[in-house]
PDB file of C-alpha atoms in Angstrom:
ATOM      1  CA  MET A   5       0.962  -6.974 -11.193  1.00 83.00           C
ATOM      2  CA  CYS A   6      -0.789  -7.901  -7.906  1.00 94.00           C
ATOM      3  CA  GLY A   7      -3.791  -6.740  -6.092  1.00 96.00           C
ATOM      4  CA  ILE A   8      -3.661  -5.343  -2.531  1.00 98.00           C
ATOM      5  CA  ALA A   9      -6.577  -4.496  -0.193  1.00 98.00           C
ATOM      6  CA  GLY A  10      -7.225  -3.873   3.470  1.00 97.00           C
ATOM      7  CA  GLU A  11      -9.511  -2.490   6.055  1.00 97.00           C
ATOM      8  CA  ILE A  12      -8.901  -0.756   9.389  1.00 97.00           C
ATOM      9  CA  SER A  13     -11.752  -0.680  12.000  1.00 95.00           C
ATOM     10  CA  TRP A  14     -11.387   0.942  15.299  1.00 93.00           C
ATOM     11  CA  GLU A  15     -14.945   0.416  16.660  1.00 86.00           C
ATOM     12  CA  GLY A  16     -15.560  -3.234  15.739  1.00 76.00           C
ATOM     13  CA  ALA A  17     -14.229  -6.284  13.918  1.00 75.00           C
ATOM     14  CA  THR A  18     -13.396  -5.908  10.279  1.00 81.00           C
ATOM     15  CA  ASP A  19     -15.723  -7.226   7.721  1.00 86.00           C
ATOM     16  CA  ALA A  20     -14.122 -10.430   6.440  1.00 91.00           C
ATOM     17  CA  VAL A  21     -16.978 -11.185   4.076  1.00 93.00           C
ATOM     18  CA  ALA A  22     -16.794  -7.795   2.388  1.00 93.00           C
ATOM     19  CA  MET A  23     -12.999  -7.910   2.198  1.00 93.00           C
ATOM     20  CA  GLY A  24     -13.196 -11.414   0.679  1.00 94.00           C
ATOM     21  CA  SER A  25     -15.471  -9.999  -2.080  1.00 95.00           C
ATOM     22  CA  LEU A  26     -13.255  -7.036  -2.641  1.00 95.00           C
ATOM     23  CA  VAL A  27     -10.125  -9.285  -3.030  1.00 96.00           C
ATOM     24  CA  GLY A  28     -12.039 -11.593  -5.377  1.00 96.00           C
ATOM     25  CA  ARG A  29     -12.752  -8.639  -7.614  1.00 96.00           C
ATOM     26  CA  LEU A  30      -8.930  -8.127  -7.714  1.00 96.00           C
ATOM     27  CA  ALA A  31      -8.222 -11.713  -8.796  1.00 95.00           C
ATOM     28  CA  HIS A  32      -7.365 -10.647 -12.377  1.00 95.00           C
ATOM     29  CA  ARG A  33      -4.439  -8.698 -11.032  1.00 95.00           C
ATOM     30  CA  GLY A  34      -2.927 -11.853  -9.291  1.00 92.00           C
ATOM     31  CA  PRO A  35      -3.993 -15.215 -10.741  1.00 91.00           C
ATOM     32  CA  ASP A  36      -1.252 -17.250  -8.976  1.00 90.00           C
ATOM     33  CA  ASP A  37      -2.168 -17.019  -5.268  1.00 91.00           C
ATOM     34  CA  ARG A  38      -4.584 -15.329  -2.865  1.00 94.00           C
ATOM     35  CA  GLY A  39      -4.246 -14.646   0.831  1.00 95.00           C
ATOM     36  CA  ALA A  40      -5.857 -12.849   3.779  1.00 96.00           C
ATOM     37  CA  TRP A  41      -4.511 -11.844   7.283  1.00 97.00           C
ATOM     38  CA  THR A  42      -6.344 -10.487  10.346  1.00 96.00           C
ATOM     39  CA  SER A  43      -4.490  -8.870  13.153  1.00 95.00           C
ATOM     40  CA  PRO A  44      -4.879 -10.510  16.593  1.00 94.00           C
ATOM     41  CA  ASP A  45      -7.175  -7.714  17.793  1.00 92.00           C
ATOM     42  CA  ALA A  46      -9.197  -7.867  14.546  1.00 92.00           C
ATOM     43  CA  ARG A  47      -8.674  -4.167  13.935  1.00 94.00           C
ATOM     44  CA  CYS A  48      -6.739  -4.732  10.696  1.00 96.00           C
ATOM     45  CA  LEU A  49      -7.564  -7.174   7.782  1.00 97.00           C
ATOM     46  CA  LEU A  50      -5.212  -7.326   4.771  1.00 98.00           C
ATOM     47  CA  GLY A  51      -5.882  -9.187   1.492  1.00 97.00           C
ATOM     48  CA  HIS A  52      -3.704  -9.898  -1.548  1.00 97.00           C
ATOM     49  CA  THR A  53      -3.910 -11.495  -5.014  1.00 97.00           C
ATOM     50  CA  ARG A  54      -0.460 -12.486  -6.290  1.00 93.00           C
ATOM     51  CA  LEU A  55       1.238 -12.502  -9.734  1.00 87.00           C
ATOM     52  CA  SER A  56       4.443 -14.348  -8.979  1.00 85.00           C
ATOM     53  CA  VAL A  57       7.576 -12.543 -10.355  1.00 83.00           C
ATOM     54  CA  ILE A  58      10.344 -12.675  -7.733  1.00 82.00           C
ATOM     55  CA  ASP A  59      10.589 -15.776  -5.628  1.00 72.00           C
ATOM     56  CA  LEU A  60       7.807 -18.085  -7.042  1.00 83.00           C
ATOM     57  CA  SER A  61       7.774 -20.240  -3.835  1.00 86.00           C
ATOM     58  CA  ALA A  62       5.228 -20.325  -1.086  1.00 89.00           C
ATOM     59  CA  ALA A  63       7.712 -18.553   1.170  1.00 90.00           C
ATOM     60  CA  ALA A  64       6.816 -15.302  -0.661  1.00 92.00           C
ATOM     61  CA  HIS A  65       3.042 -15.712   0.072  1.00 95.00           C
ATOM     62  CA  GLN A  66       1.210 -12.518   1.019  1.00 96.00           C
ATOM     63  CA  PRO A  67       0.108 -10.984   3.358  1.00 98.00           C
ATOM     64  CA  MET A  68       3.521 -11.437   4.843  1.00 97.00           C
ATOM     65  CA  VAL A  69       4.225 -11.070   8.588  1.00 97.00           C
ATOM     66  CA  ASP A  70       7.371 -10.029  10.373  1.00 96.00           C
ATOM     67  CA  PRO A  71       7.518 -12.635  13.179  1.00 93.00           C
ATOM     68  CA  GLU A  72       9.639 -10.369  15.535  1.00 94.00           C
ATOM     69  CA  THR A  73       7.509  -7.187  15.277  1.00 96.00           C
ATOM     70  CA  GLY A  74       4.143  -8.565  14.209  1.00 96.00           C
ATOM     71  CA  ASN A  75       4.036  -6.070  11.291  1.00 98.00           C
ATOM     72  CA  ALA A  76       2.236  -7.225   8.169  1.00 98.00           C
ATOM     73  CA  ILE A  77       2.577  -6.161   4.549  1.00 98.00           C
ATOM     74  CA  VAL A  78       0.711  -6.360   1.288  1.00 98.00           C
ATOM     75  CA  PHE A  79       2.727  -5.294  -1.733  1.00 98.00           C
ATOM     76  CA  ASN A  80       2.191  -4.745  -5.420  1.00 97.00           C
ATOM     77  CA  GLY A  81       5.097  -4.048  -7.680  1.00 96.00           C
ATOM     78  CA  GLU A  82       8.812  -4.740  -8.031  1.00 96.00           C
ATOM     79  CA  ILE A  83      11.825  -3.362  -6.162  1.00 97.00           C
ATOM     80  CA  TYR A  84      14.801  -3.248  -8.493  1.00 96.00           C
ATOM     81  CA  ASN A  85      17.471  -2.712  -5.844  1.00 96.00           C
ATOM     82  CA  PHE A  86      16.061  -5.243  -3.359  1.00 95.00           C
ATOM     83  CA  SER A  87      19.310  -7.404  -3.455  1.00 95.00           C
ATOM     84  CA  ARG A  88      21.341  -4.473  -2.204  1.00 96.00           C
ATOM     85  CA  GLN A  89      18.807  -3.503   0.469  1.00 97.00           C
ATOM     86  CA  ARG A  90      18.580  -7.206   1.537  1.00 96.00           C
ATOM     87  CA  GLY A  91      22.370  -7.119   2.242  1.00 96.00           C
ATOM     88  CA  GLU A  92      21.914  -3.940   4.327  1.00 95.00           C
ATOM     89  CA  CYS A  93      19.243  -5.623   6.412  1.00 96.00           C
ATOM     90  CA  GLU A  94      21.327  -8.836   6.866  1.00 96.00           C
ATOM     91  CA  ARG A  95      24.240  -6.786   8.180  1.00 96.00           C
ATOM     92  CA  ARG A  96      21.844  -5.468  10.713  1.00 95.00           C
ATOM     93  CA  GLY A  97      20.853  -8.987  11.764  1.00 94.00           C
ATOM     94  CA  TYR A  98      17.769  -9.666   9.830  1.00 95.00           C
ATOM     95  CA  ARG A  99      17.382 -13.399   8.929  1.00 94.00           C
ATOM     96  CA  PHE A 100      15.328 -13.781   5.747  1.00 96.00           C
ATOM     97  CA  ARG A 101      12.953 -16.555   5.204  1.00 94.00           C
ATOM     98  CA  SER A 102      12.384 -15.894   1.469  1.00 94.00           C
ATOM     99  CA  HIS A 103      14.039 -14.498  -1.486  1.00 94.00           C
ATOM    100  CA  SER A 104      11.234 -11.935  -2.291  1.00 95.00           C
ATOM    101  CA  ASP A 105      11.452  -8.178  -2.535  1.00 95.00           C
ATOM    102  CA  THR A 106       8.275  -8.107  -0.352  1.00 97.00           C
ATOM    103  CA  GLU A 107      10.187  -9.304   2.671  1.00 97.00           C
ATOM    104  CA  VAL A 108      12.925  -6.675   2.009  1.00 98.00           C
ATOM    105  CA  ILE A 109      10.423  -3.933   2.383  1.00 98.00           C
ATOM    106  CA  LEU A 110       9.139  -5.534   5.678  1.00 97.00           C
ATOM    107  CA  ALA A 111      12.729  -5.685   6.942  1.00 97.00           C
ATOM    108  CA  LEU A 112      13.516  -2.166   5.888  1.00 98.00           C
ATOM    109  CA  TYR A 113      10.415  -0.857   7.743  1.00 98.00           C
ATOM    110  CA  ARG A 114      11.596  -2.762  10.901  1.00 97.00           C
ATOM    111  CA  TYR A 115      14.805  -0.701  10.933  1.00 97.00           C
ATOM    112  CA  PHE A 116      13.895   2.614   9.213  1.00 97.00           C
ATOM    113  CA  GLY A 117      10.141   3.073   9.761  1.00 97.00           C
ATOM    114  CA  GLN A 118       8.551   5.325   7.167  1.00 96.00           C
ATOM    115  CA  GLU A 119      11.939   6.459   5.933  1.00 97.00           C
ATOM    116  CA  CYS A 120      12.188   3.120   4.175  1.00 97.00           C
ATOM    117  CA  VAL A 121      10.635   4.611   1.177  1.00 98.00           C
ATOM    118  CA  HIS A 122      13.788   6.642   0.398  1.00 97.00           C
ATOM    119  CA  ARG A 123      15.718   3.378   0.038  1.00 97.00           C
ATOM    120  CA  LEU A 124      13.398   1.833  -2.508  1.00 98.00           C
ATOM    121  CA  ARG A 125      13.997   2.002  -6.306  1.00 97.00           C
ATOM    122  CA  GLY A 126      11.174   0.522  -8.329  1.00 97.00           C
ATOM    123  CA  MET A 127       7.500   0.563  -8.897  1.00 97.00           C
ATOM    124  CA  PHE A 128       5.383  -0.071  -5.795  1.00 98.00           C
ATOM    125  CA  ALA A 129       2.274   0.371  -3.798  1.00 98.00           C
ATOM    126  CA  PHE A 130       2.187  -1.174  -0.404  1.00 98.00           C
ATOM    127  CA  ALA A 131       0.503  -1.075   2.959  1.00 98.00           C
ATOM    128  CA  ILE A 132       2.089  -2.097   6.297  1.00 98.00           C
ATOM    129  CA  TRP A 133       0.150  -2.628   9.465  1.00 98.00           C
ATOM    130  CA  ASP A 134       2.372  -1.427  12.242  1.00 98.00           C
ATOM    131  CA  ALA A 135       1.408  -3.619  15.183  1.00 97.00           C
ATOM    132  CA  ALA A 136       3.323  -1.954  17.953  1.00 96.00           C
ATOM    133  CA  ASN A 137       2.112   1.589  17.053  1.00 97.00           C
ATOM    134  CA  GLN A 138      -1.347   0.493  15.965  1.00 97.00           C
ATOM    135  CA  ARG A 139      -1.202   2.365  12.540  1.00 98.00           C
ATOM    136  CA  LEU A 140      -1.297   1.684   8.883  1.00 98.00           C
ATOM    137  CA  PHE A 141       1.582   2.850   6.665  1.00 98.00           C
ATOM    138  CA  MET A 142       0.791   3.142   2.865  1.00 98.00           C
ATOM    139  CA  ALA A 143       3.189   4.315   0.143  1.00 98.00           C
ATOM    140  CA  ARG A 144       3.225   4.792  -3.629  1.00 98.00           C
ATOM    141  CA  ASP A 145       6.262   4.906  -5.965  1.00 98.00           C
ATOM    142  CA  ARG A 146       7.673   8.126  -7.269  1.00 97.00           C
ATOM    143  CA  VAL A 147       5.897   8.412 -10.590  1.00 96.00           C
ATOM    144  CA  GLY A 148       2.690   6.441  -9.642  1.00 96.00           C
ATOM    145  CA  LYS A 149       3.251   3.344 -11.730  1.00 97.00           C
ATOM    146  CA  LYS A 150       1.349   1.274  -9.179  1.00 97.00           C
ATOM    147  CA  PRO A 151      -2.206   2.477  -7.956  1.00 98.00           C
ATOM    148  CA  LEU A 152      -3.395   2.812  -4.403  1.00 98.00           C
ATOM    149  CA  ASN A 153      -6.896   4.034  -3.492  1.00 98.00           C
ATOM    150  CA  TYR A 154      -8.507   4.521  -0.120  1.00 98.00           C
ATOM    151  CA  ALA A 155     -11.729   5.540   1.489  1.00 98.00           C
ATOM    152  CA  MET A 156     -12.473   6.789   4.924  1.00 96.00           C
ATOM    153  CA  THR A 157     -15.449   5.082   6.588  1.00 95.00           C
ATOM    154  CA  ARG A 158     -17.530   5.508   9.712  1.00 92.00           C
ATOM    155  CA  ASP A 159     -15.299   3.000  11.648  1.00 92.00           C
ATOM    156  CA  GLY A 160     -11.982   3.417   9.922  1.00 96.00           C
ATOM    157  CA  LEU A 161     -10.472   3.132   6.456  1.00 97.00           C
ATOM    158  CA  VAL A 162     -10.564   0.771   3.431  1.00 98.00           C
ATOM    159  CA  PHE A 163      -7.975   0.650   0.693  1.00 98.00           C
ATOM    160  CA  ALA A 164      -7.472  -1.271  -2.542  1.00 98.00           C
ATOM    161  CA  SER A 165      -5.547  -1.290  -5.760  1.00 98.00           C
ATOM    162  CA  GLU A 166      -8.588  -0.468  -7.971  1.00 98.00           C
ATOM    163  CA  ILE A 167     -11.436   1.972  -7.555  1.00 97.00           C
ATOM    164  CA  ASP A 168     -14.376  -0.156  -8.735  1.00 97.00           C
ATOM    165  CA  PRO A 169     -13.940  -2.965  -6.281  1.00 97.00           C
ATOM    166  CA  LEU A 170     -13.350  -0.445  -3.435  1.00 97.00           C
ATOM    167  CA  ALA A 171     -16.551   1.395  -4.399  1.00 97.00           C
ATOM    168  CA  GLN A 172     -18.546  -1.889  -3.958  1.00 96.00           C
ATOM    169  CA  HIS A 173     -17.446  -2.279  -0.356  1.00 96.00           C
ATOM    170  CA  PRO A 174     -20.626  -1.792   1.828  1.00 95.00           C
ATOM    171  CA  ALA A 175     -18.824   0.761   4.017  1.00 94.00           C
ATOM    172  CA  VAL A 176     -17.799   3.034   1.017  1.00 96.00           C
ATOM    173  CA  GLY A 177     -20.152   5.704  -0.237  1.00 94.00           C
ATOM    174  CA  ARG A 178     -20.720   5.949  -4.087  1.00 95.00           C
ATOM    175  CA  SER A 179     -21.921   9.509  -4.593  1.00 96.00           C
ATOM    176  CA  LEU A 180     -20.262  11.157  -7.462  1.00 96.00           C
ATOM    177  CA  ASP A 181     -17.544  13.912  -6.966  1.00 97.00           C
ATOM    178  CA  LEU A 182     -18.656  16.747  -9.168  1.00 97.00           C
ATOM    179  CA  GLU A 183     -15.362  18.593  -8.882  1.00 97.00           C
ATOM    180  CA  ALA A 184     -13.654  15.492 -10.161  1.00 97.00           C
ATOM    181  CA  LEU A 185     -16.104  15.172 -13.025  1.00 96.00           C
ATOM    182  CA  ASP A 186     -15.324  18.737 -13.918  1.00 97.00           C
ATOM    183  CA  LEU A 187     -11.504  18.000 -13.887  1.00 97.00           C
ATOM    184  CA  TYR A 188     -12.169  15.014 -16.196  1.00 96.00           C
ATOM    185  CA  PHE A 189     -14.012  17.135 -18.754  1.00 96.00           C
ATOM    186  CA  GLN A 190     -11.105  19.675 -18.694  1.00 96.00           C
ATOM    187  CA  LEU A 191      -8.223  17.164 -18.718  1.00 97.00           C
ATOM    188  CA  GLN A 192      -9.655  13.901 -20.050  1.00 96.00           C
ATOM    189  CA  PHE A 193      -8.552  12.246 -16.836  1.00 95.00           C
ATOM    190  CA  ILE A 194      -8.934  12.551 -13.112  1.00 96.00           C
ATOM    191  CA  PRO A 195      -5.726  13.610 -11.313  1.00 96.00           C
ATOM    192  CA  ALA A 196      -4.745  12.334  -7.868  1.00 96.00           C
ATOM    193  CA  PRO A 197      -6.050  12.670  -5.189  1.00 97.00           C
ATOM    194  CA  TRP A 198      -9.470  12.868  -6.730  1.00 97.00           C
ATOM    195  CA  THR A 199     -11.556   9.973  -8.062  1.00 97.00           C
ATOM    196  CA  VAL A 200     -15.009  10.023  -9.612  1.00 97.00           C
ATOM    197  CA  TYR A 201     -16.421   9.119  -6.091  1.00 98.00           C
ATOM    198  CA  ARG A 202     -16.308  11.619  -3.301  1.00 97.00           C
ATOM    199  CA  ALA A 203     -15.609   8.942  -0.693  1.00 97.00           C
ATOM    200  CA  ILE A 204     -12.556   7.464  -2.520  1.00 98.00           C
ATOM    201  CA  ARG A 205      -9.217   9.254  -2.935  1.00 98.00           C
ATOM    202  CA  LYS A 206      -6.006   8.201  -4.683  1.00 98.00           C
ATOM    203  CA  LEU A 207      -2.775   8.312  -2.780  1.00 98.00           C
ATOM    204  CA  PRO A 208      -0.718  10.575  -5.064  1.00 98.00           C
ATOM    205  CA  PRO A 209       2.630   9.398  -6.553  1.00 98.00           C
ATOM    206  CA  ALA A 210       5.754   9.993  -4.424  1.00 98.00           C
ATOM    207  CA  HIS A 211       3.512  10.153  -1.238  1.00 98.00           C
ATOM    208  CA  PHE A 212       3.010   8.049   1.793  1.00 98.00           C
ATOM    209  CA  ALA A 213       0.222   8.062   4.239  1.00 98.00           C
ATOM    210  CA  VAL A 214      -0.042   7.190   7.929  1.00 98.00           C
ATOM    211  CA  TYR A 215      -3.384   6.306   9.432  1.00 98.00           C
ATOM    212  CA  ASP A 216      -4.108   5.817  13.183  1.00 97.00           C
ATOM    213  CA  ARG A 217      -6.724   6.902  15.648  1.00 95.00           C
ATOM    214  CA  ASN A 218      -5.695  10.497  15.251  1.00 96.00           C
ATOM    215  CA  GLY A 219      -6.716  10.422  11.494  1.00 96.00           C
ATOM    216  CA  LEU A 220      -4.851  10.293   8.192  1.00 98.00           C
ATOM    217  CA  ALA A 221      -1.723  12.218   7.395  1.00 98.00           C
ATOM    218  CA  VAL A 222      -0.472  12.234   3.772  1.00 98.00           C
ATOM    219  CA  THR A 223       3.163  13.332   3.165  1.00 98.00           C
ATOM    220  CA  GLN A 224       5.140  13.854  -0.082  1.00 98.00           C
ATOM    221  CA  TYR A 225       8.504  12.151   0.236  1.00 98.00           C
ATOM    222  CA  TRP A 226      10.015  12.978  -3.225  1.00 97.00           C
ATOM    223  CA  ASN A 227       9.888  15.596  -6.078  1.00 94.00           C
ATOM    224  CA  VAL A 228      11.583  15.981  -9.398  1.00 89.00           C
ATOM    225  CA  ASN A 229      14.974  17.867  -9.041  1.00 87.00           C
ATOM    226  CA  TYR A 230      15.659  19.923 -12.091  1.00 86.00           C
ATOM    227  CA  ARG A 231      19.122  21.050 -11.190  1.00 84.00           C
ATOM    228  CA  ASN A 232      22.076  20.293 -13.493  1.00 80.00           C
ATOM    229  CA  LYS A 233      23.477  16.854 -12.706  1.00 72.00           C
TER     230      LYS A 233
END
């Protein structure tokens, strides 16, 4: 289990102090390491707390940056078929600097873009800042094993692994979502995309989201197939 967080701001610099506090509240998710990265134009800030599982070395530190594209990733989870996908990327010319599954996702995004999610088998929530296209790509695994929450703000978007730290970010509203509260009384849980806060939404399982200056687009990339196999 790791903690991921980030902020996109189109109108001004991201708030490093607020992001530091947010990441600090995720420390229990990743006691082994902590990192932060800011894009050269200061529009994107990513944070990570790491629980080391695959590649325990410093080479797997996050946020991780692709030196060729400038793309940066924060990732929570485990990719079970990462060795096979690593081989595919190596055949395409990618030279790995670590033995982590994090770098495999980053490499797959270089070659396949948002279609990379179809190649991943495992539990995951990740966000990639696409430097060339100036957009954030977020994805969540097929059954929602790993959480990913986000909030639209006046200047952009903030996301995090957990709702409570996200709600304490100064740019995120904390008014209650009465529709979500009603769902909780009916179901004894709040289904995605709702949360108890109107400003915060969960990325649903088996969905990815693309956020740029045109807004946020959420897409379902997988569904259960009930045909005979």
